[in-house]
XYZ file of C-alpha atoms in Angstrom:
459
model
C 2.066 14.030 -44.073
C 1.368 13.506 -40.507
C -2.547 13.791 -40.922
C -2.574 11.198 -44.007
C -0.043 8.535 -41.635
C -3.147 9.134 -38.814
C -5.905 8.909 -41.440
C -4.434 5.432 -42.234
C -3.520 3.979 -38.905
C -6.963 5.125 -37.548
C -10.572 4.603 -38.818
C -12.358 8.120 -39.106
C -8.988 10.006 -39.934
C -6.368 12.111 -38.024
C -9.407 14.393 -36.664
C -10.565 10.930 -34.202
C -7.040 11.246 -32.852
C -6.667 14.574 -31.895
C -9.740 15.131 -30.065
C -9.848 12.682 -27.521
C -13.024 12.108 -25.558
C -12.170 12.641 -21.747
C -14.649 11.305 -19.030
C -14.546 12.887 -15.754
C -14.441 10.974 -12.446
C -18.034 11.054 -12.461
C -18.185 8.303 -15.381
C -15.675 5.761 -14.491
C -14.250 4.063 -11.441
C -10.882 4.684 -11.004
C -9.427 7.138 -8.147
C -6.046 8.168 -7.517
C -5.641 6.316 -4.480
C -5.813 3.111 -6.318
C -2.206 4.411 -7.725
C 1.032 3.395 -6.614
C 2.741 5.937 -3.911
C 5.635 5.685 -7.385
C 3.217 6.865 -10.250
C 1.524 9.691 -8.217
C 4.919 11.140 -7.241
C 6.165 10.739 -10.522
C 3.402 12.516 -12.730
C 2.695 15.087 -10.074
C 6.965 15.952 -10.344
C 6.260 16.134 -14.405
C 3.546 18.034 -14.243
C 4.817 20.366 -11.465
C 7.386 20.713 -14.373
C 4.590 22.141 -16.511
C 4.494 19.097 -18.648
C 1.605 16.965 -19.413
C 1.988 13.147 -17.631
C -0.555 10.190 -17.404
C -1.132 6.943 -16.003
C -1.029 4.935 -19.699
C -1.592 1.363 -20.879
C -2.742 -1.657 -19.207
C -2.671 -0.229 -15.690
C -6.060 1.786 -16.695
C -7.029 -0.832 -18.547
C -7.008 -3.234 -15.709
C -8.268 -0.787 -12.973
C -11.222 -0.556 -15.486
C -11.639 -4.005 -15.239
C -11.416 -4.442 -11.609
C -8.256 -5.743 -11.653
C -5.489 -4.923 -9.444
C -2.444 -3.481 -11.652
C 1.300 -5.029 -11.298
C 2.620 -1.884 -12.385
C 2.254 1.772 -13.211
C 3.928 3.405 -16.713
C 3.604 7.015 -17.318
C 3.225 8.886 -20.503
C 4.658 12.357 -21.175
C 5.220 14.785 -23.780
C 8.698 15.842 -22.175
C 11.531 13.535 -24.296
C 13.621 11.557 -22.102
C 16.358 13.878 -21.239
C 14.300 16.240 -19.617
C 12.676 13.874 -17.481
C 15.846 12.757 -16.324
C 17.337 15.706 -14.585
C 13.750 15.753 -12.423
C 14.415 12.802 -10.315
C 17.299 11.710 -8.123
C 17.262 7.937 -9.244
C 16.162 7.857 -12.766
C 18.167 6.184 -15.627
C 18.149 6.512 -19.435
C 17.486 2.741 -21.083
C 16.620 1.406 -24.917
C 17.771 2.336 -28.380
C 14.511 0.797 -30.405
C 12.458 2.499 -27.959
C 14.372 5.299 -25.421
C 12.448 5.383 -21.946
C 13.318 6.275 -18.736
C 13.020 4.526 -15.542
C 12.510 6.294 -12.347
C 13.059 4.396 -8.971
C 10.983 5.626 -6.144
C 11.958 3.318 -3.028
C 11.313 -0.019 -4.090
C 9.349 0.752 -7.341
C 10.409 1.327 -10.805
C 8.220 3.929 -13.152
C 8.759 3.912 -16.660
C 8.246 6.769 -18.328
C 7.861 7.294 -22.096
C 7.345 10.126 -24.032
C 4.051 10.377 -26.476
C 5.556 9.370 -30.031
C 4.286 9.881 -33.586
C 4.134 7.816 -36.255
C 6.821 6.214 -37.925
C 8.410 6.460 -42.090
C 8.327 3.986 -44.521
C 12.442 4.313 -43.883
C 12.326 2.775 -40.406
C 10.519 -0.350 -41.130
C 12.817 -3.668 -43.181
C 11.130 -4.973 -45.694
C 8.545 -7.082 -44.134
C 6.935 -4.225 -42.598
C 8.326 -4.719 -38.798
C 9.352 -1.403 -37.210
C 13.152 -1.284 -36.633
C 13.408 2.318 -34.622
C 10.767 4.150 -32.096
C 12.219 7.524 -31.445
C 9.962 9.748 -33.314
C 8.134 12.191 -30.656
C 4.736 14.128 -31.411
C 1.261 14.208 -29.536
C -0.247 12.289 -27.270
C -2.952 12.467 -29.602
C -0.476 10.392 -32.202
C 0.385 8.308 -29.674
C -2.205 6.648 -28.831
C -2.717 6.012 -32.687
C 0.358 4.129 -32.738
C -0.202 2.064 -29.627
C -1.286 -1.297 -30.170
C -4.877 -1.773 -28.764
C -7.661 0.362 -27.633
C -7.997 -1.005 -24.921
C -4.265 -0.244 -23.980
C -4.261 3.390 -25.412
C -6.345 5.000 -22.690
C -4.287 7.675 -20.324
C -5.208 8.603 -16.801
C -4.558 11.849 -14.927
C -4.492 11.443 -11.562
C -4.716 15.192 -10.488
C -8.322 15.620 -12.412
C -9.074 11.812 -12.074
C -9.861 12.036 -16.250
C -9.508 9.322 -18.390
C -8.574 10.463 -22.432
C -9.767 8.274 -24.799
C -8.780 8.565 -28.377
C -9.305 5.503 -29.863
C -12.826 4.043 -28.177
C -10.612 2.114 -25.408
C -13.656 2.761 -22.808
C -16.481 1.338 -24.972
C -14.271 -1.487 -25.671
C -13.675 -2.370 -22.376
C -17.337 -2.458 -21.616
C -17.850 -4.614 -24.355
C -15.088 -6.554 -23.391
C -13.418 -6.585 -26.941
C -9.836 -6.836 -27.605
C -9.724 -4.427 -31.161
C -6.243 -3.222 -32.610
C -5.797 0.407 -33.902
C -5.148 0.868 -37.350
C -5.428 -2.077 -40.252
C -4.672 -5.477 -38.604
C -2.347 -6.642 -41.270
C -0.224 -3.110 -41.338
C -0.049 -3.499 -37.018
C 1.134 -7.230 -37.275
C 3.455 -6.712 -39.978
C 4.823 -3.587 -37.992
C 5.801 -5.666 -34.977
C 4.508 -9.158 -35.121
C 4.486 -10.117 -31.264
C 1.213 -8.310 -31.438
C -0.483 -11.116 -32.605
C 1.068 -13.123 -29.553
C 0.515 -10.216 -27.611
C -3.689 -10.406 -29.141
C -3.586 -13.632 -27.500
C -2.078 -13.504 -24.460
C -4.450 -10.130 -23.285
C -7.397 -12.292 -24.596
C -7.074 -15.162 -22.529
C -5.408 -12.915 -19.022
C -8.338 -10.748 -19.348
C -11.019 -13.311 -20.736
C -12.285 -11.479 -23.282
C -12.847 -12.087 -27.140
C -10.300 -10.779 -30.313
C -12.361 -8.751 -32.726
C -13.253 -10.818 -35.493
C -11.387 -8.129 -38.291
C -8.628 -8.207 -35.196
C -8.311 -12.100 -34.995
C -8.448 -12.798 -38.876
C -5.364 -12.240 -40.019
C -3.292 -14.094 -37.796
C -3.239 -17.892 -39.250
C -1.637 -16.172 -42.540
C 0.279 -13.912 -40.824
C 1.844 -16.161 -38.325
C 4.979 -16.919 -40.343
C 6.183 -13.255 -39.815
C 7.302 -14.564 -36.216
C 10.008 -15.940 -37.969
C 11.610 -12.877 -38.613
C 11.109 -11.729 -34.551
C 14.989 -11.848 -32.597
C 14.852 -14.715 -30.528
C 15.466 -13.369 -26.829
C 12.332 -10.677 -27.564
C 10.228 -13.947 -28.487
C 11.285 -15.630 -25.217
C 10.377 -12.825 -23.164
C 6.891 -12.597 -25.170
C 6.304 -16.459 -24.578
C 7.603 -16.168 -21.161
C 5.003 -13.518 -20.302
C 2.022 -15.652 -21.875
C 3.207 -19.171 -19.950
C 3.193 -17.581 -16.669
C 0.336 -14.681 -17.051
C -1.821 -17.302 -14.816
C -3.842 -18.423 -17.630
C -0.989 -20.522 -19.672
C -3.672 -23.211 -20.396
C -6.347 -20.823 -22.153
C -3.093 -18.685 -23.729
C -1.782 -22.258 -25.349
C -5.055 -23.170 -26.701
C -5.398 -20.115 -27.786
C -2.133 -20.061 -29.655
C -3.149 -23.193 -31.471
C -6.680 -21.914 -32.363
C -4.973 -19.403 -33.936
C -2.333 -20.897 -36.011
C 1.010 -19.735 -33.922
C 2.056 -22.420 -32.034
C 3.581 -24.453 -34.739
C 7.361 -23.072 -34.698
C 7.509 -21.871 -31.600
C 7.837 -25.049 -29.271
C 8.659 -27.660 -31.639
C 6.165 -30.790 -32.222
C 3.780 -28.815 -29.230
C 0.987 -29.299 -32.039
C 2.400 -32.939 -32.227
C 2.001 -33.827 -28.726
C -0.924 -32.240 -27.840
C -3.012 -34.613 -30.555
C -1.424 -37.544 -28.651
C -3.592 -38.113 -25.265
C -0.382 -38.986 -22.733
C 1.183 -35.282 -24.239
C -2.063 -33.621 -23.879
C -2.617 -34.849 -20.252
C 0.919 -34.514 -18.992
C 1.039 -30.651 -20.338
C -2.454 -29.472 -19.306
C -1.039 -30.984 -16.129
C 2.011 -28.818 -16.026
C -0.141 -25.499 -17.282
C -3.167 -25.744 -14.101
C 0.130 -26.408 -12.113
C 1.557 -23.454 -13.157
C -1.329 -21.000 -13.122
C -1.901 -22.088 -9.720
C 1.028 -20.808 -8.392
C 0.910 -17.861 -10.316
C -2.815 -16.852 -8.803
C -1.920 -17.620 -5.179
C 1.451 -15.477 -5.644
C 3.729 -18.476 -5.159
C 7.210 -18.693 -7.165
C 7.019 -20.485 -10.725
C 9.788 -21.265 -12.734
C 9.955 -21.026 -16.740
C 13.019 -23.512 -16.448
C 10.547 -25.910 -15.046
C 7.686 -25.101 -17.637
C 9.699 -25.237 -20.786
C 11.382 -28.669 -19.245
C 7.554 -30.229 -19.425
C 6.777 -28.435 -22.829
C 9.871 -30.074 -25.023
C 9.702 -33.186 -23.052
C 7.513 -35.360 -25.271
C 10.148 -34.251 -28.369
C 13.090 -35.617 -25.897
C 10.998 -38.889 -25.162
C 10.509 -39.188 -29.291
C 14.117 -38.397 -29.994
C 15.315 -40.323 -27.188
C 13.582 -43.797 -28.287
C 14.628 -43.287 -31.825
C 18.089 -43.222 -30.804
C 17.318 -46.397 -28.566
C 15.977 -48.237 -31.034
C 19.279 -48.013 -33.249
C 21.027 -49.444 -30.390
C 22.609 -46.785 -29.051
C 23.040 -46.475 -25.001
C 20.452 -45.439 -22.775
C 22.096 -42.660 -21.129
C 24.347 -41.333 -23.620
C 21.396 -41.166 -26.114
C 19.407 -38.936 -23.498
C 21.987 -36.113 -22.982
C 22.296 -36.309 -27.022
C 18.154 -36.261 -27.544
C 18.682 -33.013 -24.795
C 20.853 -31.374 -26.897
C 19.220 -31.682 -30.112
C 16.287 -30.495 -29.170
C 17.421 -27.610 -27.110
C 19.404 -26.670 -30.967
C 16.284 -27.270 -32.389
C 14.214 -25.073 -30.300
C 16.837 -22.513 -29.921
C 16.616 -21.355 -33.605
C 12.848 -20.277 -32.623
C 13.097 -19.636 -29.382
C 16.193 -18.466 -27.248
C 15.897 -20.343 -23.935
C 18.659 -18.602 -21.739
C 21.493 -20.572 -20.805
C 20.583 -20.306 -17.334
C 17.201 -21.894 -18.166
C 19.041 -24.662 -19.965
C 21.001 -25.616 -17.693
C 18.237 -26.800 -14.985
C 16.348 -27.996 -18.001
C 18.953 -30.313 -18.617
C 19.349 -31.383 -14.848
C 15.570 -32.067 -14.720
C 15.505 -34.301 -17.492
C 19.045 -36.350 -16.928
C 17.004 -36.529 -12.957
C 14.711 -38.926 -14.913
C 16.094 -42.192 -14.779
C 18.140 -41.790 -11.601
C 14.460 -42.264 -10.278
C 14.543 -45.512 -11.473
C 17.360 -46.570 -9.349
C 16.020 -47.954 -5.672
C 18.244 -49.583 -4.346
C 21.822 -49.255 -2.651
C 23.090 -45.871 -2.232
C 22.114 -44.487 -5.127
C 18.434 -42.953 -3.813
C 20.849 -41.574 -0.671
C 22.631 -39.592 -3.577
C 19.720 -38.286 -5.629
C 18.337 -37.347 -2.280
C 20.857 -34.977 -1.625
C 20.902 -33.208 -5.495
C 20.251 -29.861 -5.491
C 17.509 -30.374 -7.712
C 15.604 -33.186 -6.431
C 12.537 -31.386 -5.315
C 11.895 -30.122 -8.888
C 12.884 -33.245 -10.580
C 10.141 -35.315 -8.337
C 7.850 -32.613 -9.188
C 8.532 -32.883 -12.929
C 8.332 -37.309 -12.173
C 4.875 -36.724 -10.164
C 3.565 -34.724 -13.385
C 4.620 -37.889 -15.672
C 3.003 -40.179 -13.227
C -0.352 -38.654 -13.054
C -0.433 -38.362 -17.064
C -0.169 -41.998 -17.273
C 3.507 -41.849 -18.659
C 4.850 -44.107 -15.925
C 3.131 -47.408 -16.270
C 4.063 -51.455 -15.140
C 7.154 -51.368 -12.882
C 7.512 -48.027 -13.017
C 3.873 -46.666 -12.334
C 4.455 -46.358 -8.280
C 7.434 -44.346 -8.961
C 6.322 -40.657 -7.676
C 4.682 -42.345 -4.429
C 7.848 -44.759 -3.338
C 9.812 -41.317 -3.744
C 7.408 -39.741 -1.729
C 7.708 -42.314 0.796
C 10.836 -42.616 0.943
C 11.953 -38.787 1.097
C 9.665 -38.514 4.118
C 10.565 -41.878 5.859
C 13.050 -42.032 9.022
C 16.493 -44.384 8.700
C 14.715 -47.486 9.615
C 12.263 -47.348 6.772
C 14.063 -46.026 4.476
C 15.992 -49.520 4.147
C 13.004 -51.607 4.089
C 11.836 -49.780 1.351
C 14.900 -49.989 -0.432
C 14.688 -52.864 -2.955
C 17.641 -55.144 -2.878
C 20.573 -54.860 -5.445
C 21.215 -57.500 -7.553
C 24.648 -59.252 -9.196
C 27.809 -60.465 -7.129
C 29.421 -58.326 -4.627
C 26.016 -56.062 -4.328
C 25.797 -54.881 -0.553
C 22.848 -52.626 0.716
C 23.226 -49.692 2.085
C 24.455 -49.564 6.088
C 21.821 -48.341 8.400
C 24.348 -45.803 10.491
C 25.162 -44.149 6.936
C 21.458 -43.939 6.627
C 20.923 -42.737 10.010
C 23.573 -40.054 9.258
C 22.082 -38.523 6.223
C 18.260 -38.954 7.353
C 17.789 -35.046 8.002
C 19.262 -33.687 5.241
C 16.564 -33.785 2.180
C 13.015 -31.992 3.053
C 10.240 -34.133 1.642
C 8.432 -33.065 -1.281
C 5.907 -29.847 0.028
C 8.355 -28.438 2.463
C 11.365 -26.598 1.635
C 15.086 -28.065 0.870
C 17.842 -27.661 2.806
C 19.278 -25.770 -1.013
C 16.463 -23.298 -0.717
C 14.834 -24.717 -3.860
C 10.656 -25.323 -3.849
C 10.402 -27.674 -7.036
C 9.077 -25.421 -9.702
C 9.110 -22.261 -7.715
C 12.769 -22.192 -7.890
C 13.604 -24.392 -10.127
């Protein structure tokens, strides 16, 4: 049974997967000192043990490609409750998918143990795998895992790489492939074809043609994916460094439609396009010089054009400026929410960055004193300097970002000559000893607030 599941999954039959082609240290790159201190201790423990253990997944994948690996997972043939009892600090975790995790000072290894092939019984009725718990040989797992280039394993005592699957030759031909029948490996888990493009675009290579076609019909089946596992995916893909390429990508593909509602929508209209490409080289930027980023932030620019829409329809009914924006807020957060599960701590700065929006518009009195002192100011000038260099803000508005800028940096004295004069009876400007009093309290945009928050680092 198990040689007809691995004849199917894998071109050339169950005999490809169980004899692996290993090349020794003499034919690839990678040495064990490019290893975390973590993954070294942890395979030489297992092996020590007298089980098998390797360096697995994208960490020889990347140290193939020259890249320098975030993290380390190991892959074992012991199951998960005889790993545990070999380290001090290591914790069972998962139902879908038991693994353990094994803390060695600061760093956390997780371990997996090789698995087989699923039944027809643990997959619903569209295919998608429901359970991961079936163990067998590291030869069958690497014909379950998801790409070749991701199914290579690395032994750092021998410094051999195993290769089941033609990972290696791949990687030289910088080609992202999937094991097994594209359409049976989507249906099985879906976030693969998110997964296809996010590893594309971080690693800049190309999708195998017979890899890449059926995605556009296949898209749908995200729709059946829980929402917090789709948020993580997406999260992963927005801040991987290359969000810009990874959104393109998405659309050249067919999947972003459903997954940020009316994205498609606003990036045909040129403002959209401009203000979000803005927000994406923004955002890999940070993430390639190893500075803070903050999905709050990102997904506040992404749904912003469908608050803008939502918000003017409501205007032009005649309902109330304000009251209409917190509404357009929460409808589209509902909206998105049924694709998408944005946590609730996400929402809630979100929220504050948008409702920041007009406050901007308010220069005069003591209202720019106020917004001065909100705890999200720096992020909210950060999200009003994006819509000023799309060309959102235009007429009155269009020197918005810049008086901000001046006046967040600007001593007592000219803070109230920039401060335009209120008008209507009874109207008083602001006093120039309150001014002086609260003149040190905001950082200007660039430097740190005194609430520890960075704009879209911490946002």
């Amino acid at each position: 049974m198990i040689r007809r599941l691995l004849a199917r999954l894998i071109p050339g039959g169950a005999k490809r997967a169980q004899e692996p082609r290993v090349y020794g240290p003499e034919d690839h790159p990678v040495r064990r000192e490019q290893l975390s201190n973590g993954a070294n201790q942890v395979i030489r423990r297992l092996q020590e043990a007298g089980f098998k253990a390797f360096v697995v997944g994208g960490a020889v994948r990347d140290l193939l490609l020259g890249i320098p690996p975030k993290d380390f997972d190991v892959a074992t043939d012991a199951e998960p409750e005889a790993v545990k009892p070999l380290f001090r600090r290591a914790y069972l975790i998962g139902r879908r998918f038991r693994l353990v995790h094994v803390h060695v000072g600061a760093e956390t290894i997780e371990v997996s143990t090789f698995r087989a092939p699923q039944g027809d019984d643990a997959a619903d009725e569209h295919g998608r795998l429901l359970t991961d718990n079936v163990y067998g040989t590291q030869g069958q797992d690497a014909a379950r895992r998801d790409f070749t280039i991701n199914a290579l394993y690395y032994d750092p005592t021998s410094e051999t790489i195993w290769d089941y699957v033609g990972g290696v030759a791949d990687i030289r031909a910088r080609r992202l492939k999937l094991i097994g029948p594209p359409t049976t490996r989507y249906r099985e888990d879906p976030v693969r074809m998110l997964r296809a493009v996010r590893l594309a675009a971080k690693l800049g290579i190309g999708i195998d043609p017979k890899t890449a076609a059926p995605i556009p019909k296949l898209a749908p089946l995200i729709g059946n994916v829980p929402p917090a596992r789709l948020f993580d995916e997406m999260q992963k893909l927005l801040l991987s460094g290359h969000a810009a390429e990874s959104l393109a990508s998405l659309r050249a593909h067919g999947l972003s439609r459903g997954l940020l509602p009316l994205v498609d929508v606003v990036l045909e209209q040129p403002l959209g396009q401009r203000f979000i490409d803005l927000a994406l080289a923004n955002t890999d930027q940070r993430v390639r010089e190893d500075r803070g980023v903050s999905p709050a932030f990102l997904f506040a620019t992404l749904l912003w054009h469908d608050v803008l829409a939502t918000w003017g329809a409501a205007k032009e009914r005649g309902e109330r400026a304000i009251p209409a924006l917190f509404a357009a807020m929460d409808e589209v957060l509902e909206r998105q929410a049924k694709q998408l599960a944005i946590p609730r701590r996400f929402e809630a700065t979100i929220k504050e960055i948008w409702s920041l929006q007009p406050r901007f518009e308010q220069r005069s009195g003591q209202r720019p004193y106020r917004l001065l002192e909100h705890p999200r100011f720096r992020a909210g000038w950060d999200f009003l300097d994006l819509r000023g260099q799309s060309g959102e803000l235009v007429g009155d508005l269009a020197d918005l970002p810049a008086w901000w800028d001046r006046f967040a940096n600007a001593g007592p004295d000219e803070r109230e000559r920039l401060l335009k004069p209120e008008t209507g009876p009874g109207k008083r400007r602001r006093s120039r000893g309150r001014g002086r009093k609260r003149s040190g309290d905001v950082a200007a945009p660039g430097t740190d607030s005194p609430s520890g928050n960075d704009g879209p680092a911490d946002a």
